[in-house]
Short mmCIF file of N, CA and C in Angstrom, two decimals:
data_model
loop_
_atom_site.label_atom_id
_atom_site.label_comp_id
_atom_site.label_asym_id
_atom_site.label_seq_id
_atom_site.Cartn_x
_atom_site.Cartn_y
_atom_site.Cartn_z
N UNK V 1 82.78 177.02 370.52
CA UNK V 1 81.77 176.76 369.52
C UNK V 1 81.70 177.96 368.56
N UNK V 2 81.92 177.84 367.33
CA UNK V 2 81.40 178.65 366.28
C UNK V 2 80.56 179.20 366.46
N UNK V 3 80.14 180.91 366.18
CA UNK V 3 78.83 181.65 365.89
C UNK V 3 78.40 181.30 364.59
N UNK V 4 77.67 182.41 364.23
CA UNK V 4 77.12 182.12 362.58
C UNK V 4 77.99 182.65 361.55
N UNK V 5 78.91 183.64 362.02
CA UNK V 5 79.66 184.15 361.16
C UNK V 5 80.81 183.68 360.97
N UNK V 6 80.96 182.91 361.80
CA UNK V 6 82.44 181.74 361.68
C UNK V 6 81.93 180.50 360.48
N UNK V 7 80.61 180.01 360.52
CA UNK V 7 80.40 179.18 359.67
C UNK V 7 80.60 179.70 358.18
N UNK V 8 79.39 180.93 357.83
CA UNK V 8 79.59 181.21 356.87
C UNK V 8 80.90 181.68 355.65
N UNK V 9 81.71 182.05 357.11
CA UNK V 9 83.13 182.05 356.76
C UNK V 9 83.96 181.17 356.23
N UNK V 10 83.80 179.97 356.92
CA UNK V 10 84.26 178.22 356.94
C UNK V 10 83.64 178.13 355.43
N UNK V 11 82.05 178.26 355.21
CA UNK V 11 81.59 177.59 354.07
C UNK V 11 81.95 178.60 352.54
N UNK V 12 82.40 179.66 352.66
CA UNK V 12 82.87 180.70 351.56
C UNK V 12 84.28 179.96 351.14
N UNK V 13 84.86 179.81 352.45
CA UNK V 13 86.26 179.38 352.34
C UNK V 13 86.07 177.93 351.49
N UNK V 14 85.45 177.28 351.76
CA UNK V 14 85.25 175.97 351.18
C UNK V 14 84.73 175.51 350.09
N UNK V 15 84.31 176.34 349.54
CA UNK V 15 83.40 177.39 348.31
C UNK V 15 84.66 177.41 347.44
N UNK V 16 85.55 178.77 347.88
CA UNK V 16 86.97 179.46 347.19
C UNK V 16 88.14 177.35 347.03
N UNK V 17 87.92 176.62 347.67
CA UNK V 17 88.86 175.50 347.65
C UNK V 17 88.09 174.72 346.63
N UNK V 18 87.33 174.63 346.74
CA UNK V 18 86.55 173.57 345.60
C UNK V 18 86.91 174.31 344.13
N UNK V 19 86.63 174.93 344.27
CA UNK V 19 86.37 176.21 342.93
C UNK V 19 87.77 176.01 342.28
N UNK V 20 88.97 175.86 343.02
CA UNK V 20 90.14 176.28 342.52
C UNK V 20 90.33 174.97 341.69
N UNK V 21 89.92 173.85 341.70
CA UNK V 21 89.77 172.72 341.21
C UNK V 21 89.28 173.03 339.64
N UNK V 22 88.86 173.53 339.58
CA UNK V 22 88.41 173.73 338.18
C UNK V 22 89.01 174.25 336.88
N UNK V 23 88.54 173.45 336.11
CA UNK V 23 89.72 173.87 334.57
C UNK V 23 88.90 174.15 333.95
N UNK V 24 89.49 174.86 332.68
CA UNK V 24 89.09 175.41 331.66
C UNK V 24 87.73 174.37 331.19
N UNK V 25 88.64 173.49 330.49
CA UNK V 25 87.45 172.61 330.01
C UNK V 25 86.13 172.33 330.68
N UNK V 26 86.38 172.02 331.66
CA UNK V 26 85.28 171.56 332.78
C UNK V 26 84.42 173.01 332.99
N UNK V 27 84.17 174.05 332.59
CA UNK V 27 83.86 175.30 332.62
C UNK V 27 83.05 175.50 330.62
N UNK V 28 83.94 174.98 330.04
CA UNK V 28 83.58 174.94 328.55
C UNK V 28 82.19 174.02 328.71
N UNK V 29 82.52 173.27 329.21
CA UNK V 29 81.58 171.91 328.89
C UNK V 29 80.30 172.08 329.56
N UNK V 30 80.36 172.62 330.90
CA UNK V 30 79.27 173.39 331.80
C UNK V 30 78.13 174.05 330.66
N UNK V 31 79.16 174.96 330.19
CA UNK V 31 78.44 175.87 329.55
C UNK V 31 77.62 175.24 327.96
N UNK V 32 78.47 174.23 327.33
CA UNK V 32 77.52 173.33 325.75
C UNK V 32 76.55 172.77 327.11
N UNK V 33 76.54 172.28 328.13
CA UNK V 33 75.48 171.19 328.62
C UNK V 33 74.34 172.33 328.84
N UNK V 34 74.34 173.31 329.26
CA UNK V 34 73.54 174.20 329.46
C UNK V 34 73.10 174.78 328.24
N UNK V 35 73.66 175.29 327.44
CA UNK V 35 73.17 175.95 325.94
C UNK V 35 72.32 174.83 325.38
N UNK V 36 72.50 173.40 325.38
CA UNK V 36 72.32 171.81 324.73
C UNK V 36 70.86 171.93 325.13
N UNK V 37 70.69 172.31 326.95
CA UNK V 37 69.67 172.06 327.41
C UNK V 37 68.68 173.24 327.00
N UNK V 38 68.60 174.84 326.91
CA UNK V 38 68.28 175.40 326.51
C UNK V 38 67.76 174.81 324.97
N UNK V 39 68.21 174.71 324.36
CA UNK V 39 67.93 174.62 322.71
C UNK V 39 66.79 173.46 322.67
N UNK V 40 67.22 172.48 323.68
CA UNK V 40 65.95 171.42 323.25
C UNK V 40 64.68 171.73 324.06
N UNK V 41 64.79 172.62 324.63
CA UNK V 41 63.37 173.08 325.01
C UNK V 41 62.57 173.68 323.95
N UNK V 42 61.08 173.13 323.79
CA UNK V 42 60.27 174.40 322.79
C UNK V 42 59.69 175.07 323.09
N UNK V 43 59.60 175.97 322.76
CA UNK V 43 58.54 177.28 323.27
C UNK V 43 57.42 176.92 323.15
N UNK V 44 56.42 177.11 323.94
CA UNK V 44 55.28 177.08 323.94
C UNK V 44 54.27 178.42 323.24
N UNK V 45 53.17 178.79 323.09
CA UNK V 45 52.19 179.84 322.38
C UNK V 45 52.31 180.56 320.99
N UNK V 46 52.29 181.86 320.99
CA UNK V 46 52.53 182.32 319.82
C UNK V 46 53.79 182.69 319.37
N UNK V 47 54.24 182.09 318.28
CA UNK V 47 55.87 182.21 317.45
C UNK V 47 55.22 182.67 315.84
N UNK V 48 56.50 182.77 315.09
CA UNK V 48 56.49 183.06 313.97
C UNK V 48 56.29 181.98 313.14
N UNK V 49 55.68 181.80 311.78
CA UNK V 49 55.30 181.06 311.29
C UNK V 49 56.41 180.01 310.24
N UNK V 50 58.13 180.83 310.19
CA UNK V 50 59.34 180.06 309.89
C UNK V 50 59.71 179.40 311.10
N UNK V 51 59.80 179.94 312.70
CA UNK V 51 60.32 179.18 313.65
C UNK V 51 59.19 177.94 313.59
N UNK V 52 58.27 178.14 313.55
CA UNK V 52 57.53 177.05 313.71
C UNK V 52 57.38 176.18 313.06
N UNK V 53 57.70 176.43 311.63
CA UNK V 53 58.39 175.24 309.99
C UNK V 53 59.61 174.66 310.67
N UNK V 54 60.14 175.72 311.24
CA UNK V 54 61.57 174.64 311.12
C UNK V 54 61.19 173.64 312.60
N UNK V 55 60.40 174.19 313.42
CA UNK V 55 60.58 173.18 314.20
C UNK V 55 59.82 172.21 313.76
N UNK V 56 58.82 172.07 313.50
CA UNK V 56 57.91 170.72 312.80
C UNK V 56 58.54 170.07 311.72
N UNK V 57 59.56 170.69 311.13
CA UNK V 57 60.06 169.91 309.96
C UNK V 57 59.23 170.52 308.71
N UNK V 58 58.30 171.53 308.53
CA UNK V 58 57.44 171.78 307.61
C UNK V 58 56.04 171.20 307.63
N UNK V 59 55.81 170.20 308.89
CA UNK V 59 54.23 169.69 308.79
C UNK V 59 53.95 170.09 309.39
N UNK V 60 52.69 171.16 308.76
CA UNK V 60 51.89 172.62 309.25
C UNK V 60 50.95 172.01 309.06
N UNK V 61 49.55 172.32 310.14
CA UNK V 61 48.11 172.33 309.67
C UNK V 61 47.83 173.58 309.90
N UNK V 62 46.44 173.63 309.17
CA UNK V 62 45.94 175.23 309.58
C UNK V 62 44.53 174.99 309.83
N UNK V 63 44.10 176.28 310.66
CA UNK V 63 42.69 175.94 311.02
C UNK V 63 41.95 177.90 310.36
N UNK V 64 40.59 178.19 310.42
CA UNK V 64 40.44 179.72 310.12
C UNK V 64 39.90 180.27 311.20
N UNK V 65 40.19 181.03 311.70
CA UNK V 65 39.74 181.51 312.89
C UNK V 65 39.01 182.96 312.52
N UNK V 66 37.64 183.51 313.26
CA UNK V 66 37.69 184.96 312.98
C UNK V 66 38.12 185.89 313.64
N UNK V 67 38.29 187.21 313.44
CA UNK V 67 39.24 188.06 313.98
C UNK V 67 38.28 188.16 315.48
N UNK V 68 36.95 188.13 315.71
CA UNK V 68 36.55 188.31 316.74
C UNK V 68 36.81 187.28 317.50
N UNK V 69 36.95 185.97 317.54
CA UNK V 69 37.34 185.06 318.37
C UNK V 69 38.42 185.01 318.69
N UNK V 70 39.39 185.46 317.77
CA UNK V 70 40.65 185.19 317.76
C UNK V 70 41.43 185.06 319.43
N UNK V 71 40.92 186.40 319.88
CA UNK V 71 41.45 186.27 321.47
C UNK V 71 41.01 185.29 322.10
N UNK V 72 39.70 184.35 322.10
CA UNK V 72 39.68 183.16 322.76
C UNK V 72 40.54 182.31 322.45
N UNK V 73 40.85 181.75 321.16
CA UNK V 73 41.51 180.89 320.67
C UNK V 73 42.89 180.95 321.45
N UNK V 74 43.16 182.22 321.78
CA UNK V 74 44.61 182.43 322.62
C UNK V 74 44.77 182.13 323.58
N UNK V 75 43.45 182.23 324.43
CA UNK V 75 43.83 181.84 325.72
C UNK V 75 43.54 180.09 326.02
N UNK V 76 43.04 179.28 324.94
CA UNK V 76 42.69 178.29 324.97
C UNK V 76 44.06 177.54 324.71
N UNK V 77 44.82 178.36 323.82
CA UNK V 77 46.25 177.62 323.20
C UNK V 77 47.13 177.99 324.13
N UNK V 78 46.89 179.32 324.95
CA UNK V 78 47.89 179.03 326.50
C UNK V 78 48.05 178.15 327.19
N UNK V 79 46.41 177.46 327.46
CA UNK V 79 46.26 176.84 328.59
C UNK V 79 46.63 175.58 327.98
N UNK V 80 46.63 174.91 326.81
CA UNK V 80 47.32 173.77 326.97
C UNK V 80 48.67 173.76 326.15
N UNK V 81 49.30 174.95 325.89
CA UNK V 81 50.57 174.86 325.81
C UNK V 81 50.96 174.51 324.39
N UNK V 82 50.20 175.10 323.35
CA UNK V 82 50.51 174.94 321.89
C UNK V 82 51.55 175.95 321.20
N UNK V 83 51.85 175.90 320.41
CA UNK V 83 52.65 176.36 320.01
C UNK V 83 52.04 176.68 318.60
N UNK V 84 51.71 177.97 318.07
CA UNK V 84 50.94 178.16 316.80
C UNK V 84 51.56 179.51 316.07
N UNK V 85 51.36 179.80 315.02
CA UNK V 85 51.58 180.97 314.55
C UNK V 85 50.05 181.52 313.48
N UNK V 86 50.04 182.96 313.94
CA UNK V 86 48.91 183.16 312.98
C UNK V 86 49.44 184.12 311.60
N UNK V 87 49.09 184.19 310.99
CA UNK V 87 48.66 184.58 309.48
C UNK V 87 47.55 185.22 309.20
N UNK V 88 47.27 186.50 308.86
CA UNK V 88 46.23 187.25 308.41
C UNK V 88 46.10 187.13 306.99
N UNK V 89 45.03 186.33 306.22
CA UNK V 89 44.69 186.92 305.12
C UNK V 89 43.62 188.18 304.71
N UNK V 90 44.28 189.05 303.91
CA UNK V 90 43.66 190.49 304.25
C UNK V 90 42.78 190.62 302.36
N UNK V 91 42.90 189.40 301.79
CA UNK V 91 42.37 189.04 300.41
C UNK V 91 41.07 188.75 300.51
N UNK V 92 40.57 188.60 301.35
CA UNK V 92 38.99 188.23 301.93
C UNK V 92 38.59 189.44 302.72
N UNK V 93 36.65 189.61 302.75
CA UNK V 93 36.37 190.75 303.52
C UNK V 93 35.10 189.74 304.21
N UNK V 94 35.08 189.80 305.66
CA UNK V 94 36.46 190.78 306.13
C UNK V 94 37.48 189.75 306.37
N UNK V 95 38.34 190.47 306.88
CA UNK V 95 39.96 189.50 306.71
C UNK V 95 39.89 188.81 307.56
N UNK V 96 40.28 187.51 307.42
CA UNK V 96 40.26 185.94 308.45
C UNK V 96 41.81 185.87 308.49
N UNK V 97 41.78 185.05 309.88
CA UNK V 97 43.05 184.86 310.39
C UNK V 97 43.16 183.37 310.43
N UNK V 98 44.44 182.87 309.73
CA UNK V 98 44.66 181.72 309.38
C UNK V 98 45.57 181.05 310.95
N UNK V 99 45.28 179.99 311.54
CA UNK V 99 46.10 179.87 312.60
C UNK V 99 46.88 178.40 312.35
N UNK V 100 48.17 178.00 312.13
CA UNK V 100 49.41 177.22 311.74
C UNK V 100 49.61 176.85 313.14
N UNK V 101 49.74 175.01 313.01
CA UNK V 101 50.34 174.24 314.01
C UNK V 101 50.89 173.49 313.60
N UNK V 102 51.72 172.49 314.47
CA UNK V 102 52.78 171.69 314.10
C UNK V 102 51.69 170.13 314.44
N UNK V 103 51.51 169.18 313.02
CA UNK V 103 50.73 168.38 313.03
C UNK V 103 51.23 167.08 313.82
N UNK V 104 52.35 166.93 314.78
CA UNK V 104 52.75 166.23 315.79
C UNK V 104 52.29 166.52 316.88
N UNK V 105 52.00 167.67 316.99
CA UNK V 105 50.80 168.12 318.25
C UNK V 105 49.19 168.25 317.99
N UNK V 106 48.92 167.59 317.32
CA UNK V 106 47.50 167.38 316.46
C UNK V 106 46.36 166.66 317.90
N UNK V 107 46.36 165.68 318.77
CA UNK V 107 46.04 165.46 319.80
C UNK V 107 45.62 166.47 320.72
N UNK V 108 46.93 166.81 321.38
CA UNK V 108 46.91 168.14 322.34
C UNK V 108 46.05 169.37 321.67
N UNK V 109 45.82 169.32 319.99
CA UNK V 109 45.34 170.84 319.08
C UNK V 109 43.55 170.47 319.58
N UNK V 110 43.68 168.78 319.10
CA UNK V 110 42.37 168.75 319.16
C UNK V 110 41.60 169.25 320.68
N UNK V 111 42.21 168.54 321.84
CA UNK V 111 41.46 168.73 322.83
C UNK V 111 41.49 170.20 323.19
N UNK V 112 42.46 171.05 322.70
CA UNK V 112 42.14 172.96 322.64
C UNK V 112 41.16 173.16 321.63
N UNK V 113 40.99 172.87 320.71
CA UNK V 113 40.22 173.11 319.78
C UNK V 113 38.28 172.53 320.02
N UNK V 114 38.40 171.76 320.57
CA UNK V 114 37.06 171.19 320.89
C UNK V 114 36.37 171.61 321.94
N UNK V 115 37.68 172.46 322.95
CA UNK V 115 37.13 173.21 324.03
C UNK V 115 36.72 174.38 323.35
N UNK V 116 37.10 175.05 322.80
CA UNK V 116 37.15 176.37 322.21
C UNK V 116 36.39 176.89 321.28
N UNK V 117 35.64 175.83 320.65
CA UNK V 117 34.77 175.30 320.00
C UNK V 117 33.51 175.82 320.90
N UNK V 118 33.45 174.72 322.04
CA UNK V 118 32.49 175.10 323.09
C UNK V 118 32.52 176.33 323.86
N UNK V 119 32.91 177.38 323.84
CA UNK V 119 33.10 178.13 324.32
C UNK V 119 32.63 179.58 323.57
N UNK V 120 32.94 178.91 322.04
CA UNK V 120 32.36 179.66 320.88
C UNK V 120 30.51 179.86 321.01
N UNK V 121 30.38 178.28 320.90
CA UNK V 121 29.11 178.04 320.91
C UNK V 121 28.65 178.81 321.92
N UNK V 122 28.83 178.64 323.26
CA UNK V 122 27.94 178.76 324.33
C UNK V 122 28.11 180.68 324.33
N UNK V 123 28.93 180.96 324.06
CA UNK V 123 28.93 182.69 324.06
C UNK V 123 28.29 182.98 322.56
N UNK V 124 27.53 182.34 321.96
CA UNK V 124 26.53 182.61 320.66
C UNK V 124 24.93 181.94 321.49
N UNK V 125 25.21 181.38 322.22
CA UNK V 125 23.87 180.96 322.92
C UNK V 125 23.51 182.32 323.70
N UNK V 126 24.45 182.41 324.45
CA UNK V 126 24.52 183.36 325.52
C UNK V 126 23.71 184.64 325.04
N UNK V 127 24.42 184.70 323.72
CA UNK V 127 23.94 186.63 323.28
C UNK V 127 22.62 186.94 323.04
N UNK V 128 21.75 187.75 323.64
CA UNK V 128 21.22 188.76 323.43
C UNK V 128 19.85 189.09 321.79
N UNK V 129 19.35 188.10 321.37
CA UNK V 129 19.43 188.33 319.98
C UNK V 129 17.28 188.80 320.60
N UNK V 130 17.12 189.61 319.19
CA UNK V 130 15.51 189.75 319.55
C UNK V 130 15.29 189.29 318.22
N UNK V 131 13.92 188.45 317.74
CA UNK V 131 13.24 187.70 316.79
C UNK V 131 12.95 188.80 316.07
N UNK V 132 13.06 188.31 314.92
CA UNK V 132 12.18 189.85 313.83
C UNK V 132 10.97 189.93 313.83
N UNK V 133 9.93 189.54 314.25
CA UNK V 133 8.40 189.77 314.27
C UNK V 133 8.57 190.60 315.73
N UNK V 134 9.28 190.78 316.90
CA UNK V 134 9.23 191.40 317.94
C UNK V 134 10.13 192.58 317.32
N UNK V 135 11.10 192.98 316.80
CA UNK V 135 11.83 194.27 316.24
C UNK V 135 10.57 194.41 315.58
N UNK V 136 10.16 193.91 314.56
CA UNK V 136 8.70 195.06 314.23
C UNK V 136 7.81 195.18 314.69
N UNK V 137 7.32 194.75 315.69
CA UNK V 137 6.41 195.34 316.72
C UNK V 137 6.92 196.48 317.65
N UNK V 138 7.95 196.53 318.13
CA UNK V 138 8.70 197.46 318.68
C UNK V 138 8.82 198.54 317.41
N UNK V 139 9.23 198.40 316.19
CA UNK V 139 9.54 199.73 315.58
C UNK V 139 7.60 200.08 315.34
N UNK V 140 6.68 199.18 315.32
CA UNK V 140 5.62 199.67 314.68
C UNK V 140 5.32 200.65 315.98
N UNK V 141 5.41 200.44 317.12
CA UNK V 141 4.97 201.09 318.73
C UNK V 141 5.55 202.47 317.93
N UNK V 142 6.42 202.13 318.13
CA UNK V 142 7.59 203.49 318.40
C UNK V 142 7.31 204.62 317.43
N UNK V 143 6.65 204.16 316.04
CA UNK V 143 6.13 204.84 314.86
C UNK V 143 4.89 205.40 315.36
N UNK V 144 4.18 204.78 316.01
CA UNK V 144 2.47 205.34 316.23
C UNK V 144 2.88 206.77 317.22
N UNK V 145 3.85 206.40 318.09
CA UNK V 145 3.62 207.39 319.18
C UNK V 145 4.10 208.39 318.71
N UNK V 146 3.41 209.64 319.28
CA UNK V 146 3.65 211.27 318.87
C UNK V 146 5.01 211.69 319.43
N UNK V 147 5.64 212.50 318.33
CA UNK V 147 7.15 212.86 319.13
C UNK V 147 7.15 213.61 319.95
N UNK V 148 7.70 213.69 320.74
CA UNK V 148 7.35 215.21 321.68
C UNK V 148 8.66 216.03 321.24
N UNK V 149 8.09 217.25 321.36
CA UNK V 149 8.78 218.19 320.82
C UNK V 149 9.84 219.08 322.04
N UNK V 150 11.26 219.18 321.78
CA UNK V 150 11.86 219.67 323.01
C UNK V 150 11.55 221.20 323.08
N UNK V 151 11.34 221.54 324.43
CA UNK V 151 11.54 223.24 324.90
C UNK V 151 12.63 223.28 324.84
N UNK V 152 12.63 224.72 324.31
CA UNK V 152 13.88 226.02 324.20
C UNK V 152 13.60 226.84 325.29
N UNK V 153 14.40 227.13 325.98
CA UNK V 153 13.60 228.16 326.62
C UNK V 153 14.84 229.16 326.31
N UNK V 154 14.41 230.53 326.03
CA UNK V 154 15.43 231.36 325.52
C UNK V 154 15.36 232.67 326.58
N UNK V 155 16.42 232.89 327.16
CA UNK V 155 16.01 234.02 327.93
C UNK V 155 16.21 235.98 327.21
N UNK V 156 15.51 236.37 327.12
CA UNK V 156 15.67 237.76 326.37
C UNK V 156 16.34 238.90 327.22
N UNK V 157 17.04 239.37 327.11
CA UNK V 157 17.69 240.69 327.91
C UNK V 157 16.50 241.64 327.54
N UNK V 158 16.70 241.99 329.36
CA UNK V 158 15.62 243.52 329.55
C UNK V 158 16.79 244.46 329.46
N UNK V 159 16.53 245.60 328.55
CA UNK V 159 17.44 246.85 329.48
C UNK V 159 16.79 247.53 330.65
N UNK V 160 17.58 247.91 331.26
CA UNK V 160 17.39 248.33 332.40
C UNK V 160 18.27 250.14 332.80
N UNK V 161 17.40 250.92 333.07
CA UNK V 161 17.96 251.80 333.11
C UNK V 161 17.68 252.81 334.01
#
């Protein structure tokens, strides 16, 4: 009975016999079916805004995003796998970021976009804001009360002799 190293031996060997079967062509052709398959894959997230013309054919939509959201918008277009390019216009203050998709993925944009949307909203709910009749009650407090004044305390050299 064979050990393990007799098999692996057997199956290298059988490996080296198959292999010798092979021609040029059949090696050429391997390699277009593989490049073929590569190429028709698309990238998914952020690309440049020519790769992304040529892949749509030129039908771009755009949406405006602000620079502070902008990082949500990214992780929203990860998660469902868009493919966008952004654009800074720096002609406006402050500068807005223009974000380019391919309008065959307009479906898939919407349901990122409507999440992201909500996500906007609810982190503007979320924040922190104080009413202006309470900021001036707070600055009027803060005006009445006496400042207190900080100690120095300075120490003087004795001579000593």
């Amino acid at each position: 009975m064979p050990d393990g190293t007799e098999k692996d031996v057997r199956s290298v060997v059988d490996l080296v016999l198959q292999c010798s079967d092979i021609t040029k062509e059949l090696v050429q052709q391997a390699m277009r079916d593989y490049l073929q398959q590569n190429q028709d894959k698309s990238t998914h997230g952020k690309t440049s805004l020519r790769k992304l013309a040529e892949q749509s054919n030129g039908n771009l939509d755009s949406i405006e995003v602000s620079s502070t959201n902008l990082q949500d918008f990214k992780e929203t277009a990860k998660k469902y796998d868009i493919t966008y390019a952004i654009k800074q216009d720096s002609s406006t203050t402050p500068p807005t970021n223009h974000v380019f998709f391919a309008t065959n993925d307009t479906d898939n944009f919407k349901r990122a976009f409507t999440e992201y949307a909500a996500e906007v909203s609810e982190k503007a709910k979320t924040r922190y804001e104080i009413p202006r009749e309470q900021f001036k009650a707070r600055a009027a407090k803060i005006e009445k009360e006496p400042r207190q004044k900080e100690q120095v305390r300075t120490r003087e050299k004795q001579e000593t002799r």
